[in-house]
GROMACS .gro file of C-alpha atoms in nm:
model
  323
    1MET     CA    1   8.076  10.441   6.011
    2PHE     CA    2   7.792  10.236   5.862
    3VAL     CA    3   7.518  10.491   5.934
    4GLU     CA    4   7.242  10.249   5.840
    5LEU     CA    5   7.334   9.998   6.113
    6PRO     CA    6   7.222  10.196   6.422
    7VAL     CA    7   6.923  10.338   6.234
    8VAL     CA    8   6.799   9.990   6.138
    9THR     CA    9   6.853   9.841   6.483
   10PHE     CA   10   6.683  10.123   6.674
   11ILE     CA   11   6.383  10.107   6.439
   12CYS     CA   12   6.365   9.730   6.490
   13ALA     CA   13   6.391   9.781   6.868
   14VAL     CA   14   6.077   9.996   6.852
   15LEU     CA   15   5.895   9.755   6.621
   16VAL     CA   16   5.934   9.453   6.852
   17LEU     CA   17   5.781   9.652   7.139
   18ILE     CA   18   5.458   9.730   6.951
   19PRO     CA   19   5.292   9.387   7.008
   20VAL     CA   20   5.389   9.383   7.378
   21PRO     CA   21   5.060   9.523   7.523
   22TRP     CA   22   4.831   9.250   7.391
   23HIS     CA   23   5.080   8.974   7.464
   24TRP     CA   24   5.110   9.111   7.818
   25ARG     CA   25   4.732   9.103   7.864
   26ALA     CA   26   4.727   8.744   7.735
   27GLY     CA   27   5.009   8.647   7.973
   28ASN     CA   28   5.205   8.497   7.685
   29VAL     CA   29   5.554   8.456   7.834
   30PRO     CA   30   5.725   8.311   7.520
   31THR     CA   31   5.625   8.598   7.291
   32LEU     CA   32   5.707   8.854   7.561
   33SER     CA   33   6.051   8.699   7.605
   34MET     CA   34   6.106   8.700   7.228
   35SER     CA   35   6.026   9.069   7.225
   36ALA     CA   36   6.262   9.127   7.519
   37TRP     CA   37   6.555   8.937   7.365
   38LEU     CA   38   6.509   9.106   7.026
   39PHE     CA   39   6.478   9.449   7.189
   40VAL     CA   40   6.793   9.406   7.398
   41SER     CA   41   6.988   9.265   7.102
   42ASN     CA   42   6.887   9.552   6.876
   43ILE     CA   43   6.980   9.810   7.140
   44VAL     CA   44   7.320   9.645   7.191
   45TYR     CA   45   7.381   9.634   6.816
   46GLY     CA   46   7.280   9.998   6.778
   47ILE     CA   47   7.506  10.119   7.061
   48ASN     CA   48   7.794   9.912   6.924
   49ALA     CA   49   7.755  10.062   6.577
   50ILE     CA   50   7.759  10.416   6.719
   51VAL     CA   51   8.045  10.380   6.967
   52TRP     CA   52   8.271  10.176   6.737
   53GLY     CA   53   8.155  10.324   6.408
   54ASP     CA   54   8.505  10.435   6.310
   55THR     CA   55   8.735  10.296   6.579
   56VAL     CA   56   8.850   9.977   6.748
   57LEU     CA   57   8.966  10.141   7.070
   58ASN     CA   58   8.856   9.962   7.385
   59VAL     CA   59   8.661  10.257   7.523
   60ALA     CA   60   8.405  10.056   7.726
   61PRO     CA   61   8.548   9.723   7.843
   62VAL     CA   62   8.285   9.657   8.113
   63TYR     CA   63   8.004   9.736   7.868
   64CYS     CA   64   8.156   9.490   7.620
   65ASP     CA   65   8.171   9.217   7.884
   66ILE     CA   66   7.799   9.263   7.949
   67ALA     CA   67   7.696   9.318   7.587
   68THR     CA   68   7.876   9.009   7.457
   69LYS     CA   69   7.714   8.790   7.724
   70LEU     CA   70   7.372   8.928   7.625
   71GLN     CA   71   7.448   8.843   7.263
   72ILE     CA   72   7.534   8.489   7.370
   73GLY     CA   73   7.211   8.470   7.572
   74SER     CA   74   6.997   8.577   7.277
   75THR     CA   75   7.152   8.298   7.068
   76ILE     CA   76   6.960   8.042   7.273
   77GLY     CA   77   6.698   8.271   7.428
   78LEU     CA   78   6.506   8.305   7.101
   79PRO     CA   79   6.503   7.932   7.008
   80ALA     CA   80   6.412   7.839   7.367
   81ALA     CA   81   6.123   8.089   7.365
   82MET     CA   82   5.992   7.953   7.035
   83PHE     CA   83   6.023   7.596   7.167
   84SER     CA   84   5.822   7.702   7.472
   85LEU     CA   85   5.561   7.863   7.249
   86CYS     CA   86   5.526   7.552   7.031
   87MET     CA   87   5.501   7.337   7.344
   88HIS     CA   88   5.212   7.557   7.458
   89LEU     CA   89   5.041   7.544   7.117
   90GLU     CA   90   5.073   7.166   7.102
   91ARG     CA   91   4.926   7.132   7.451
   92ILE     CA   92   4.627   7.349   7.361
   93SER     CA   93   4.553   7.158   7.040
   94SER     CA   94   4.577   6.816   7.204
   95VAL     CA   95   4.312   6.631   7.402
   96ARG     CA   96   4.536   6.572   7.704
   97GLN     CA   97   4.400   6.877   7.884
   98VAL     CA   98   4.042   6.982   7.822
   99ARG     CA   99   4.048   7.303   8.027
  100THR     CA  100   4.327   7.515   8.172
  101SER     CA  101   4.282   7.632   8.530
  102LEU     CA  102   4.451   7.934   8.685
  103SER     CA  103   4.700   7.712   8.869
  104ASP     CA  104   4.781   7.530   8.544
  105LYS     CA  105   4.841   7.862   8.372
  106ARG     CA  106   5.075   7.981   8.648
  107ARG     CA  107   5.263   7.652   8.640
  108ARG     CA  108   5.301   7.680   8.265
  109GLN     CA  109   5.422   8.040   8.295
  110LEU     CA  110   5.683   7.929   8.548
  111VAL     CA  111   5.811   7.664   8.305
  112ASP     CA  112   5.812   7.926   8.030
  113LEU     CA  113   6.020   8.162   8.244
  114VAL     CA  114   6.274   7.888   8.314
  115LEU     CA  115   6.302   7.806   7.943
  116CYS     CA  116   6.304   8.164   7.816
  117PHE     CA  117   6.534   8.321   8.076
  118GLY     CA  118   6.677   8.050   8.302
  119VAL     CA  119   6.824   7.847   8.016
  120PRO     CA  120   6.993   8.155   7.858
  121VAL     CA  121   7.149   8.245   8.195
  122ILE     CA  122   7.295   7.893   8.221
  123TYR     CA  123   7.405   7.913   7.857
  124MET     CA  124   7.585   8.244   7.923
  125ALA     CA  125   7.764   8.087   8.219
  126VAL     CA  126   7.862   7.777   8.018
  127HIS     CA  127   8.003   8.005   7.746
  128TYR     CA  128   8.296   8.077   7.978
  129VAL     CA  129   8.414   7.717   7.926
  130VAL     CA  130   8.489   7.787   7.557
  131GLN     CA  131   8.564   8.159   7.587
  132GLY     CA  132   8.926   8.178   7.481
  133HIS     CA  133   8.958   8.553   7.545
  134ARG     CA  134   8.737   8.839   7.665
  135PHE     CA  135   8.593   8.967   7.337
  136ASP     CA  136   8.666   9.098   6.990
  137ILE     CA  137   8.612   9.453   6.863
  138VAL     CA  138   8.523   9.487   6.496
  139GLU     CA  139   8.524   9.837   6.354
  140GLY     CA  140   8.173   9.938   6.256
  141PHE     CA  141   8.012   9.651   6.448
  142GLY     CA  142   8.152   9.689   6.798
  143CYS     CA  143   8.234   9.420   7.051
  144ARG     CA  144   8.157   9.060   6.965
  145PRO     CA  145   8.167   8.742   7.179
  146THR     CA  146   8.445   8.492   7.123
  147ILE     CA  147   8.440   8.114   7.110
  148TYR     CA  148   8.737   7.877   7.119
  149GLU     CA  149   8.654   7.661   6.816
  150SER     CA  150   8.676   7.303   6.938
  151ILE     CA  151   8.470   6.990   6.991
  152ALA     CA  152   8.353   7.136   7.323
  153SER     CA  153   8.220   7.453   7.155
  154ILE     CA  154   8.018   7.246   6.906
  155PHE     CA  155   7.836   7.060   7.184
  156LEU     CA  156   7.810   7.350   7.428
  157MET     CA  157   7.742   7.648   7.200
  158TRP     CA  158   7.603   7.545   6.862
  159ILE     CA  159   7.409   7.224   6.916
  160PRO     CA  160   7.175   7.343   7.200
  161PRO     CA  161   7.001   7.624   7.000
  162VAL     CA  162   6.969   7.391   6.701
  163LEU     CA  163   6.809   7.125   6.922
  164PHE     CA  164   6.558   7.378   7.060
  165SER     CA  165   6.472   7.486   6.705
  166ILE     CA  166   6.430   7.130   6.578
  167GLY     CA  167   6.227   7.035   6.885
  168GLY     CA  168   6.002   7.337   6.829
  169CYS     CA  169   5.945   7.236   6.466
  170ILE     CA  170   5.849   6.883   6.576
  171LEU     CA  171   5.602   7.021   6.832
  172ALA     CA  172   5.457   7.254   6.568
  173ALA     CA  173   5.409   6.957   6.333
  174ILE     CA  174   5.233   6.762   6.611
  175ALA     CA  175   5.013   7.063   6.684
  176PHE     CA  176   4.917   7.086   6.317
  177ALA     CA  177   4.832   6.715   6.319
  178HIS     CA  178   4.602   6.774   6.618
  179PHE     CA  179   4.435   7.056   6.428
  180TRP     CA  180   4.389   6.843   6.117
  181GLN     CA  181   4.217   6.573   6.322
  182ARG     CA  182   3.958   6.818   6.457
  183ARG     CA  183   3.973   7.092   6.195
  184ALA     CA  184   3.593   7.118   6.169
  185THR     CA  185   3.554   7.194   6.542
  186PHE     CA  186   3.889   7.354   6.619
  187ALA     CA  187   3.747   7.696   6.711
  188LYS     CA  188   3.509   7.531   6.960
  189HIS     CA  189   3.797   7.323   7.095
  190LEU     CA  190   3.993   7.642   7.166
  191GLN     CA  191   3.694   7.785   7.355
  192HIS     CA  192   3.656   7.467   7.561
  193SER     CA  193   4.026   7.473   7.648
  194ASN     CA  194   3.970   7.807   7.824
  195SER     CA  195   4.231   7.968   7.598
  196THR     CA  196   4.234   8.332   7.489
  197LEU     CA  197   4.348   8.222   7.143
  198THR     CA  198   4.133   8.236   6.834
  199THR     CA  199   4.196   8.011   6.534
  200SER     CA  200   4.363   8.290   6.335
  201ARG     CA  201   4.579   8.396   6.632
  202TYR     CA  202   4.676   8.032   6.693
  203PHE     CA  203   4.798   7.985   6.338
  204ARG     CA  204   4.972   8.322   6.339
  205LEU     CA  205   5.173   8.218   6.643
  206MET     CA  206   5.254   7.875   6.504
  207THR     CA  207   5.354   8.008   6.161
  208MET     CA  208   5.570   8.280   6.317
  209ALA     CA  209   5.746   8.025   6.537
  210ILE     CA  210   5.814   7.791   6.244
  211VAL     CA  211   5.952   8.071   6.024
  212GLU     CA  212   6.170   8.205   6.305
  213MET     CA  213   6.302   7.857   6.389
  214ILE     CA  214   6.388   7.769   6.030
  215PHE     CA  215   6.558   8.106   5.992
  216GLY     CA  216   6.742   8.050   6.321
  217ILE     CA  217   6.868   7.706   6.214
  218LEU     CA  218   6.995   7.856   5.888
  219VAL     CA  219   7.178   8.139   6.066
  220ILE     CA  220   7.332   7.913   6.332
  221SER     CA  221   7.448   7.671   6.063
  222ILE     CA  222   7.609   7.955   5.866
  223ASP     CA  223   7.769   8.094   6.182
  224MET     CA  224   7.902   7.752   6.275
  225TRP     CA  225   8.041   7.692   5.926
  226PHE     CA  226   8.203   8.035   5.915
  227SER     CA  227   8.358   7.995   6.259
  228LEU     CA  228   8.490   7.644   6.189
  229ARG     CA  229   8.602   7.703   5.830
  230GLY     CA  230   8.963   7.697   5.945
  231GLY     CA  231   8.921   7.369   6.132
  232LEU     CA  232   8.891   7.274   6.498
  233ARG     CA  233   9.151   7.375   6.751
  234PRO     CA  234   9.279   7.113   6.997
  235TRP     CA  235   9.140   7.112   7.349
  236ILE     CA  236   9.459   7.054   7.545
  237SER     CA  237   9.351   7.172   7.888
  238TRP     CA  238   9.148   7.438   8.068
  239GLN     CA  239   9.465   7.635   8.138
  240ASN     CA  240   9.565   7.627   7.772
  241VAL     CA  241   9.226   7.749   7.646
  242HIS     CA  242   9.211   8.035   7.900
  243SER     CA  243   9.582   8.120   7.903
  244ASN     CA  244   9.526   8.457   7.733
  245PHE     CA  245   9.177   8.521   7.866
  246SER     CA  246   9.232   8.895   7.926
  247GLU     CA  247   9.330   8.945   7.562
  248ILE     CA  248   9.109   9.162   7.340
  249ALA     CA  249   9.132   9.117   6.962
  250TYR     CA  250   9.093   9.423   6.738
  251PHE     CA  251   8.975   9.410   6.376
  252PRO     CA  252   8.997   9.739   6.181
  253LEU     CA  253   8.804   9.739   5.855
  254VAL     CA  254   9.120   9.793   5.652
  255LEU     CA  255   9.250   9.457   5.771
  256LEU     CA  256   8.929   9.260   5.709
  257PRO     CA  257   8.904   9.071   5.379
  258GLU     CA  258   8.591   9.155   5.183
  259THR     CA  259   8.449   8.804   5.222
  260THR     CA  260   8.500   8.813   5.599
  261LEU     CA  261   8.328   9.152   5.622
  262SER     CA  262   8.036   9.015   5.421
  263TRP     CA  263   7.998   8.720   5.659
  264VAL     CA  264   8.018   8.949   5.963
  265PHE     CA  265   7.737   9.159   5.817
  266ALA     CA  266   7.534   8.847   5.728
  267ILE     CA  267   7.555   8.725   6.088
  268TRP     CA  268   7.480   9.074   6.221
  269ILE     CA  269   7.164   9.110   6.014
  270GLU     CA  270   7.005   8.805   6.179
  271ILE     CA  271   6.858   9.009   6.467
  272PRO     CA  272   6.702   9.286   6.250
  273VAL     CA  273   6.551   9.027   6.013
  274ALA     CA  274   6.413   8.823   6.305
  275SER     CA  275   6.269   9.146   6.450
  276VAL     CA  276   6.092   9.233   6.123
  277ILE     CA  277   5.950   8.879   6.101
  278PHE     CA  278   5.826   8.901   6.460
  279PHE     CA  279   5.666   9.241   6.398
  280GLY     CA  280   5.515   9.137   6.065
  281PHE     CA  281   5.317   8.849   6.212
  282PHE     CA  282   5.153   9.069   6.478
  283ALA     CA  283   5.140   9.418   6.324
  284PHE     CA  284   4.830   9.372   6.110
  285GLY     CA  285   4.608   9.143   6.314
  286GLN     CA  286   4.280   9.236   6.479
  287GLU     CA  287   4.447   9.294   6.815
  288ALA     CA  288   4.698   9.528   6.653
  289MET     CA  289   4.428   9.733   6.485
  290LYS     CA  290   4.243   9.773   6.816
  291GLU     CA  291   4.567   9.878   6.985
  292TYR     CA  292   4.646  10.129   6.711
  293PHE     CA  293   4.297  10.276   6.737
  294SER     CA  294   4.310  10.307   7.117
  295THR     CA  295   4.657  10.464   7.098
  296PHE     CA  296   4.542  10.711   6.833
  297THR     CA  297   4.236  10.797   7.043
  298TRP     CA  298   4.453  10.856   7.352
  299ILE     CA  299   4.689  11.084   7.158
  300ARG     CA  300   4.398  11.276   7.010
  301ARG     CA  301   4.230  11.324   7.347
  302LYS     CA  302   4.524  11.369   7.585
  303VAL     CA  303   4.802  11.512   7.372
  304LEU     CA  304   4.633  11.702   7.090
  305ARG     CA  305   4.328  11.791   7.305
  306ILE     CA  306   4.088  11.721   7.019
  307PRO     CA  307   3.739  11.635   7.151
  308ASP     CA  308   3.544  11.339   7.021
  309GLN     CA  309   3.311  11.404   6.733
  310PRO     CA  310   2.949  11.384   6.851
  311SER     CA  311   2.759  11.084   6.721
  312GLY     CA  312   2.415  11.093   6.564
  313ASN     CA  313   2.241  11.020   6.897
  314ASN     CA  314   2.441  11.291   7.071
  315LEU     CA  315   2.348  11.542   6.800
  316LYS     CA  316   1.981  11.450   6.839
  317SER     CA  317   1.992  11.496   7.218
  318ILE     CA  318   2.169  11.831   7.179
  319SER     CA  319   1.905  11.943   6.930
  320ASP     CA  320   1.621  11.834   7.162
  321SER     CA  321   1.776  12.020   7.454
  322ILE     CA  322   1.799  12.339   7.247
  323ARG     CA  323   1.429  12.312   7.157
   0.00000   0.00000   0.00000
């Protein structure tokens, strides 16, 4: 068993939840959905590493059916969320909409929900078209989704997340161009747009999205190359592709070549790295420091039962009362 795998994923699952409170207060659906997809993916990875740490036995087939679909959903859920975020940032920085009303905000949140969760649900359903068999079980890594490598899988599985990532990068570039045009008055422009964003928070979101999207494109490209290194398989018919659908492939570590194991680990590490990037951009901002302070104060008051230290004015009033 690779002991470090569940430890890393469970730590990352906690890290991506830390920025949730201030994103929830801001009503930022894309960042909340990123946190949700990363949290679920890390939990799935951690459970997989524990249950199948030293075995390939199919001990939880229903769990694997669900877990592999969630892994497929996160493949496009994260790029779609970042695309939605960049779309929002570009809209704020442009002059098309001077102020955002409550109805506009709700309409935007509805679009964000469709992109961040509706699109992944459709993507998970479409995966069945190129799902040659139920799933694979790799010792140490658990159950993994399967894809019938063909022309159909390229267009249905690999191109959509890349398109979302490229589209997000284009929107981020347009947003930066808007900023450059009004860089001297950008902070005032954000205030006039009735946005809760500050200039530093705006650039933190945009930079995080760009880094995550570039990293995502790199990982998807590597995954695609690794999966198709043996060439495309012919798409003869639906019946042919799904003829052995109930089959489950088992991969003990002793049978995996060292290069294959390295690539499996490289693909696996995508989610923890994306989680650390997500946490790093929000862990040390002003909102984070306020949240840490309020959390520490709550623990000190409610859990440790340590009273607040009296301030200078309180000490003076206590002294006057004694006199």
